[in-house]
Amino acid sequence: MSSALPSIDRWGDLHGKRVLVRVDFNAPVADVDGELTVTDDFRLRSALPLFDQLLDRGATVVACTHFGRPDGQVDERFSVEPLRRCLKKLGSHVELLENLRFHRGEEANDATFGASLVEGFDYYVNEAFGASHRAHASIMVPPTLVPSAGGPNLQREVGTLLALLDAPERPFVAVTGGAKVKDKLGIMKVLAEKADVVIVGGGMAYTFAAAEGRLVGGSLFDRSFVEACAELLEGGNVLIPVDALGLPTAAPFGPDGGRDAVVGFEENIPDGFMGLDIGPTTVEIFTAALASARTILWNGPMGVFEDPRFGGGTEAIARAIATSSAVSVVGGGDSVAALASYGLSDAVSFVSTGGGASLELVELGDLPGLRALRESPWN
């Protein structure tokens, strides 16, 4: 069995053939004039070149996706109708099946449900990198039943992320952020071995600060991971914030709380206060590390960037990466959203469509959905 993923290129002419494409269109939506509307069409636009290629080769193309968490029940709040309208607006008339997660068999990896998806189809394409870390029916079953391939975006995501770890141009700087240290500790261990510098921001940074014996007040903090964070810090290549911006814990949260409520902290955050963004000195230290990088991987914001009072750290990191001459790879929903909000999506080398999937691939080197494609009996 080859370690390479099977490609659609081997199928040749597809006139008269039906192709099911598993996509990840789990896009954000909002009520606009009384109608749910996709607010970020990045994932939908990413699939259009594959649709066009298959259609140009004569295939009938049908796509399927999950959308939200309807818990295995039909729930109109999670209908794919907003996605269908967005596809049509983008100029694609590919049929989109209703939400896969309306069926309990999807998340249960039920063989019967998986088989029903490809009934009447000649081929299957997995173009859902962002869902390929889940052993769900639409990911795992079709490759056992019909000739299957990894789509071009999935192939590119896998190749880019694995090459980043196998042979990065150095210095290699990894930037990690987000709220919970437990969600990132596995990848942190891998990156601490692979990267020259690992930058830590977001809520997870306060557990690292506590591991240095510093006070973190009411900031996010997980006592059970202090020892593990201390071990990572011993390696000497992990940078954590030295100052912060935050609020009194009793202050109203959200932008309506007022900019005058923001407090700056040096090394320690006293009781009654919480850190919500990296401070100006930390911004200088982190951006200096990025300035010398030749390869950059970024996953996770530096603070609660949705609140404009605490978005400065994330924006500074985003702009430092965007203006760098390094090969830059950005993954994770929050990081991608931040890039887009600053108008910087086109200024980085590669934007990943998968958050959890990209982290798991970097950490473990493989994903269930990739194994399913490689192990297909049709290869």
Short mmCIF file of C-alpha atoms in Angstrom, two decimals, residues 1-329:
data_model
loop_
_atom_site.label_atom_id
_atom_site.label_comp_id
_atom_site.label_asym_id
_atom_site.label_seq_id
_atom_site.Cartn_x
_atom_site.Cartn_y
_atom_site.Cartn_z
CA MET A 1 0.00 0.00 0.00
CA SER A 2 1.33 3.42 -0.97
CA SER A 3 1.57 6.12 1.67
CA ALA A 4 0.41 8.68 -0.93
CA LEU A 5 -3.24 9.64 -1.12
CA PRO A 6 -5.12 8.56 -4.26
CA SER A 7 -5.87 11.43 -6.66
CA ILE A 8 -8.80 12.23 -8.95
CA ASP A 9 -6.31 12.54 -11.82
CA ARG A 10 -6.28 8.76 -12.31
CA TRP A 11 -9.99 8.65 -13.25
CA GLY A 12 -9.76 10.30 -16.67
CA ASP A 13 -12.99 10.98 -18.54
CA LEU A 14 -16.05 11.14 -16.26
CA HIS A 15 -18.90 11.55 -18.74
CA GLY A 16 -21.96 9.72 -17.45
CA LYS A 17 -20.40 9.23 -14.00
CA ARG A 18 -21.75 10.45 -10.68
CA VAL A 19 -19.31 11.76 -8.06
CA LEU A 20 -20.08 12.36 -4.39
CA VAL A 21 -17.83 15.01 -2.83
CA ARG A 22 -17.55 15.23 0.96
CA VAL A 23 -16.89 18.90 1.75
CA ASP A 24 -16.59 20.86 4.98
CA PHE A 25 -19.04 23.72 4.59
CA ASN A 26 -19.50 24.23 8.34
CA ALA A 27 -19.43 27.98 7.80
CA PRO A 28 -20.62 30.76 10.15
CA VAL A 29 -24.08 32.20 9.51
CA ALA A 30 -26.04 35.17 10.85
CA ASP A 31 -29.53 36.56 10.49
CA VAL A 32 -29.51 39.19 7.76
CA ASP A 33 -32.89 40.80 7.05
CA GLY A 34 -34.69 37.80 8.49
CA GLU A 35 -32.72 35.18 6.55
CA LEU A 36 -29.78 33.07 7.72
CA THR A 37 -26.81 34.08 5.58
CA VAL A 38 -23.25 32.76 5.37
CA THR A 39 -20.93 35.42 6.78
CA ASP A 40 -17.63 33.83 5.73
CA ASP A 41 -17.70 31.86 2.45
CA PHE A 42 -14.01 30.84 2.53
CA ARG A 43 -14.72 27.11 2.84
CA LEU A 44 -17.33 27.18 0.09
CA ARG A 45 -15.10 29.10 -2.30
CA SER A 46 -12.27 26.65 -1.62
CA ALA A 47 -14.28 23.77 -3.07
CA LEU A 48 -15.30 25.49 -6.31
CA PRO A 49 -12.16 24.57 -8.32
CA LEU A 50 -12.75 20.87 -7.61
CA PHE A 51 -16.41 21.13 -8.59
CA ASP A 52 -15.46 22.88 -11.82
CA GLN A 53 -12.78 20.31 -12.65
CA LEU A 54 -15.15 17.38 -12.18
CA LEU A 55 -17.92 19.08 -14.14
CA ASP A 56 -15.51 19.92 -16.97
CA ARG A 57 -14.62 16.24 -17.16
CA GLY A 58 -18.29 15.35 -17.65
CA ALA A 59 -19.30 14.23 -14.16
CA THR A 60 -22.53 14.86 -12.30
CA VAL A 61 -21.39 16.25 -8.96
CA VAL A 62 -23.22 16.09 -5.63
CA ALA A 63 -21.74 17.46 -2.40
CA CYS A 64 -22.43 16.60 1.24
CA THR A 65 -21.43 18.29 4.47
CA HIS A 66 -22.14 18.53 8.18
CA PHE A 67 -23.40 21.85 9.53
CA GLY A 68 -23.50 22.68 13.22
CA ARG A 69 -24.51 20.18 15.90
CA PRO A 70 -28.12 19.02 15.45
CA ASP A 71 -27.37 15.86 17.51
CA GLY A 72 -28.63 13.33 15.00
CA GLN A 73 -32.07 14.91 14.60
CA VAL A 74 -33.71 16.98 11.88
CA ASP A 75 -33.48 20.53 13.14
CA GLU A 76 -34.32 23.31 10.69
CA ARG A 77 -31.94 25.67 12.50
CA PHE A 78 -29.15 23.57 11.00
CA SER A 79 -30.55 23.10 7.51
CA VAL A 80 -27.99 23.62 4.74
CA GLU A 81 -30.30 26.06 2.93
CA PRO A 82 -28.03 29.06 3.73
CA LEU A 83 -25.14 27.11 2.24
CA ARG A 84 -27.14 26.30 -0.88
CA ARG A 85 -28.00 29.96 -1.35
CA CYS A 86 -24.35 30.91 -0.90
CA LEU A 87 -23.23 28.32 -3.46
CA LYS A 88 -25.73 29.66 -5.96
CA LYS A 89 -24.53 33.20 -5.31
CA LEU A 90 -20.96 32.03 -5.97
CA GLY A 91 -22.09 30.70 -9.34
CA SER A 92 -22.09 26.99 -8.49
CA HIS A 93 -25.17 24.87 -9.05
CA VAL A 94 -23.76 21.66 -7.61
CA GLU A 95 -26.42 19.83 -5.61
CA LEU A 96 -25.83 19.89 -1.85
CA LEU A 97 -27.39 17.12 0.25
CA GLU A 98 -29.11 17.99 3.51
CA ASN A 99 -27.06 18.09 6.72
CA LEU A 100 -25.30 14.77 7.30
CA ARG A 101 -25.67 15.19 11.04
CA PHE A 102 -29.46 15.04 10.76
CA HIS A 103 -28.74 11.27 10.80
CA ARG A 104 -27.42 9.59 13.94
CA GLY A 105 -25.49 7.21 11.73
CA GLU A 106 -23.08 9.97 10.65
CA GLU A 107 -21.28 10.56 13.92
CA ALA A 108 -21.73 6.89 14.92
CA ASN A 109 -19.81 5.83 11.78
CA ASP A 110 -22.70 3.57 10.89
CA ALA A 111 -21.88 1.35 7.89
CA THR A 112 -25.47 1.28 6.61
CA PHE A 113 -25.78 5.06 6.62
CA GLY A 114 -22.36 5.42 5.00
CA ALA A 115 -23.36 2.98 2.26
CA SER A 116 -26.58 4.88 1.60
CA LEU A 117 -24.58 8.01 0.83
CA VAL A 118 -22.74 6.45 -2.12
CA GLU A 119 -25.62 4.39 -3.46
CA GLY A 120 -25.90 5.26 -7.14
CA PHE A 121 -22.51 6.97 -7.24
CA ASP A 122 -19.48 5.84 -9.21
CA TYR A 123 -16.79 7.77 -7.33
CA TYR A 124 -16.17 9.53 -4.00
CA VAL A 125 -13.89 12.47 -3.22
CA ASN A 126 -12.90 13.59 0.26
CA GLU A 127 -12.33 17.34 0.06
CA ALA A 128 -13.15 17.84 3.75
CA PHE A 129 -9.76 18.12 5.39
CA GLY A 130 -11.36 19.97 8.30
CA ALA A 131 -13.53 16.91 9.07
CA SER A 132 -10.97 14.19 8.35
CA HIS A 133 -9.90 13.86 11.97
CA ARG A 134 -13.38 12.51 12.72
CA ALA A 135 -14.11 8.80 12.14
CA HIS A 136 -17.60 9.55 10.86
CA ALA A 137 -19.61 7.58 8.31
CA SER A 138 -19.29 10.03 5.42
CA ILE A 139 -15.51 10.01 5.86
CA MET A 140 -14.79 6.37 6.62
CA VAL A 141 -17.35 4.22 4.75
CA PRO A 142 -17.37 5.47 1.11
CA PRO A 143 -13.71 4.58 0.42
CA THR A 144 -14.54 0.95 1.24
CA LEU A 145 -17.31 0.83 -1.37
CA VAL A 146 -16.40 2.94 -4.42
CA PRO A 147 -13.20 4.26 -6.04
CA SER A 148 -12.15 7.20 -3.87
CA ALA A 149 -9.63 10.04 -3.84
CA GLY A 150 -8.45 12.98 -1.84
CA GLY A 151 -9.45 16.31 -3.33
CA PRO A 152 -6.82 18.86 -4.35
CA ASN A 153 -7.37 21.05 -1.27
CA LEU A 154 -7.09 18.08 1.06
CA GLN A 155 -3.93 16.92 -0.74
CA ARG A 156 -2.45 20.40 -0.52
CA GLU A 157 -3.30 20.81 3.17
CA VAL A 158 -1.73 17.49 4.08
CA GLY A 159 1.36 18.06 1.98
CA THR A 160 1.89 21.59 3.29
CA LEU A 161 1.53 20.70 6.96
CA LEU A 162 3.68 17.58 6.83
CA ALA A 163 6.41 19.34 4.83
CA LEU A 164 6.36 22.09 7.43
CA LEU A 165 7.40 19.58 10.05
CA ASP A 166 9.68 17.39 7.94
CA ALA A 167 11.92 20.02 6.36
CA PRO A 168 11.10 23.61 7.37
CA GLU A 169 13.40 26.42 6.36
CA ARG A 170 14.89 27.76 9.58
CA PRO A 171 14.40 29.56 11.84
CA PHE A 172 11.00 27.91 12.25
CA VAL A 173 8.68 29.87 14.58
CA ALA A 174 5.39 28.36 15.74
CA VAL A 175 2.70 30.60 17.23
CA THR A 176 0.05 28.95 19.40
CA GLY A 177 -2.89 30.54 21.17
CA GLY A 178 -6.42 29.91 22.25
CA ALA A 179 -8.23 29.45 25.52
CA LYS A 180 -7.52 26.00 26.94
CA VAL A 181 -4.03 24.65 27.48
CA LYS A 182 -5.33 21.05 27.54
CA ASP A 183 -6.43 21.40 23.89
CA LYS A 184 -2.97 22.43 22.72
CA LEU A 185 -0.55 20.58 24.99
CA GLY A 186 -0.05 17.64 22.62
CA ILE A 187 0.84 19.83 19.66
CA MET A 188 2.93 22.05 21.91
CA LYS A 189 5.14 19.08 22.76
CA VAL A 190 5.61 18.28 19.07
CA LEU A 191 6.31 21.88 18.13
CA ALA A 192 8.78 22.33 20.99
CA GLU A 193 10.80 19.52 19.39
CA LYS A 194 10.38 20.65 15.78
CA ALA A 195 10.45 24.45 15.93
CA ASP A 196 13.26 26.80 16.89
CA VAL A 197 10.86 29.06 18.81
CA VAL A 198 7.34 28.41 20.10
CA ILE A 199 5.28 31.50 20.96
CA VAL A 200 2.40 31.04 23.41
CA GLY A 201 -0.51 33.47 23.75
CA GLY A 202 -4.20 33.46 24.58
CA GLY A 203 -5.81 32.08 27.71
CA MET A 204 -3.52 29.05 27.68
CA ALA A 205 -0.54 31.30 28.40
CA TYR A 206 -1.65 31.94 31.98
CA THR A 207 -1.07 28.32 32.98
CA PHE A 208 2.47 28.70 31.63
CA ALA A 209 2.84 31.91 33.64
CA ALA A 210 1.71 30.08 36.77
CA ALA A 211 4.32 27.41 36.03
CA GLU A 212 6.93 30.17 36.35
CA GLY A 213 5.54 31.04 39.77
CA ARG A 214 3.75 34.19 38.62
CA LEU A 215 0.34 35.40 39.80
CA VAL A 216 -2.48 35.14 37.26
CA GLY A 217 -5.42 36.49 39.26
CA GLY A 218 -8.75 35.44 37.80
CA SER A 219 -7.33 34.65 34.36
CA LEU A 220 -7.95 31.31 32.64
CA PHE A 221 -5.84 28.76 34.47
CA ASP A 222 -5.71 24.96 34.66
CA ARG A 223 -3.85 23.75 37.74
CA SER A 224 -3.66 20.15 36.46
CA PHE A 225 -1.33 21.19 33.61
CA VAL A 226 1.12 23.40 35.51
CA GLU A 227 3.74 20.66 35.75
CA ALA A 228 3.50 19.82 32.04
CA CYS A 229 3.86 23.51 31.15
CA ALA A 230 6.89 23.79 33.42
CA GLU A 231 8.52 20.88 31.58
CA LEU A 232 7.98 22.58 28.23
CA LEU A 233 9.48 25.81 29.54
CA GLU A 234 12.61 23.94 30.59
CA GLY A 235 13.41 23.37 26.91
CA GLY A 236 14.32 27.03 26.58
CA ASN A 237 12.61 27.70 23.24
CA VAL A 238 9.11 28.55 24.48
CA LEU A 239 8.22 32.25 24.71
CA ILE A 240 5.31 33.29 26.92
CA PRO A 241 3.86 36.76 27.60
CA VAL A 242 5.68 39.04 30.04
CA ASP A 243 2.82 41.54 30.36
CA ALA A 244 -0.91 41.67 29.68
CA LEU A 245 -4.01 43.78 29.23
CA GLY A 246 -7.18 42.90 31.09
CA LEU A 247 -10.08 43.88 33.27
CA PRO A 248 -11.25 43.69 36.86
CA THR A 249 -13.07 40.36 37.13
CA ALA A 250 -16.25 42.22 38.12
CA ALA A 251 -16.13 44.57 35.12
CA PRO A 252 -18.77 44.25 32.40
CA PHE A 253 -17.39 42.07 29.61
CA GLY A 254 -17.69 43.08 25.98
CA PRO A 255 -16.94 46.40 24.26
CA ASP A 256 -19.77 48.16 26.13
CA GLY A 257 -17.64 47.90 29.26
CA GLY A 258 -15.63 50.90 28.11
CA ARG A 259 -12.00 51.31 27.13
CA ASP A 260 -11.24 53.13 30.37
CA ALA A 261 -11.83 49.88 32.26
CA VAL A 262 -8.81 48.23 30.59
CA VAL A 263 -5.86 47.67 32.93
CA GLY A 264 -2.24 46.92 32.04
CA PHE A 265 -0.27 44.34 34.03
CA GLU A 266 3.44 43.68 34.22
CA GLU A 267 4.75 40.32 35.39
CA ASN A 268 1.90 39.48 37.78
CA ILE A 269 -1.89 39.81 37.62
CA PRO A 270 -3.32 40.40 41.11
CA ASP A 271 -6.46 38.87 42.54
CA GLY A 272 -9.60 40.54 41.29
CA PHE A 273 -8.25 40.99 37.76
CA MET A 274 -7.97 38.84 34.63
CA GLY A 275 -5.71 38.96 31.60
CA LEU A 276 -7.40 39.10 28.19
CA ASP A 277 -4.64 40.07 25.75
CA ILE A 278 -0.87 40.22 25.54
CA GLY A 279 0.71 43.53 26.54
CA PRO A 280 2.90 45.94 24.53
CA THR A 281 6.25 44.54 25.71
CA THR A 282 5.15 41.04 24.76
CA VAL A 283 4.08 42.29 21.35
CA GLU A 284 7.61 43.63 20.80
CA ILE A 285 9.22 40.35 21.90
CA PHE A 286 6.92 38.16 19.80
CA THR A 287 7.13 40.29 16.65
CA ALA A 288 10.93 40.39 16.94
CA ALA A 289 10.99 36.58 16.98
CA LEU A 290 8.75 36.49 13.92
CA ALA A 291 10.89 39.03 12.06
CA SER A 292 13.80 36.59 11.84
CA ALA A 293 11.67 33.55 10.91
CA ARG A 294 11.92 31.73 7.59
CA THR A 295 8.97 29.42 8.38
CA ILE A 296 5.92 30.32 10.48
CA LEU A 297 2.98 28.22 11.68
CA TRP A 298 0.16 30.10 13.45
CA ASN A 299 -2.81 28.52 15.21
CA GLY A 300 -4.76 30.47 17.81
CA PRO A 301 -5.33 34.12 18.81
CA MET A 302 -3.34 36.05 21.41
CA GLY A 303 -6.39 37.27 23.30
CA VAL A 304 -10.13 37.83 23.19
CA PHE A 305 -9.78 39.53 19.81
CA GLU A 306 -13.53 39.64 19.20
CA ASP A 307 -13.59 42.48 21.76
CA PRO A 308 -11.77 45.40 20.07
CA ARG A 309 -10.21 46.37 23.39
CA PHE A 310 -8.30 43.07 23.42
CA GLY A 311 -7.61 42.51 19.74
CA GLY A 312 -4.35 44.45 19.55
CA GLY A 313 -2.10 41.49 20.30
CA THR A 314 -3.73 39.23 17.72
CA GLU A 315 -3.67 41.97 15.10
CA ALA A 316 0.02 42.71 15.76
CA ILE A 317 0.90 39.03 15.33
CA ALA A 318 -1.25 38.77 12.19
CA ARG A 319 0.45 41.79 10.63
CA ALA A 320 3.92 40.58 11.59
CA ILE A 321 3.22 37.26 9.89
CA ALA A 322 1.61 38.86 6.84
CA THR A 323 4.55 41.21 6.26
CA SER A 324 7.18 38.54 6.85
CA SER A 325 9.09 37.02 3.96
CA ALA A 326 8.81 33.62 5.65
CA VAL A 327 6.72 30.73 4.42
CA SER A 328 3.61 31.25 6.56
CA VAL A 329 0.89 28.71 7.30
#
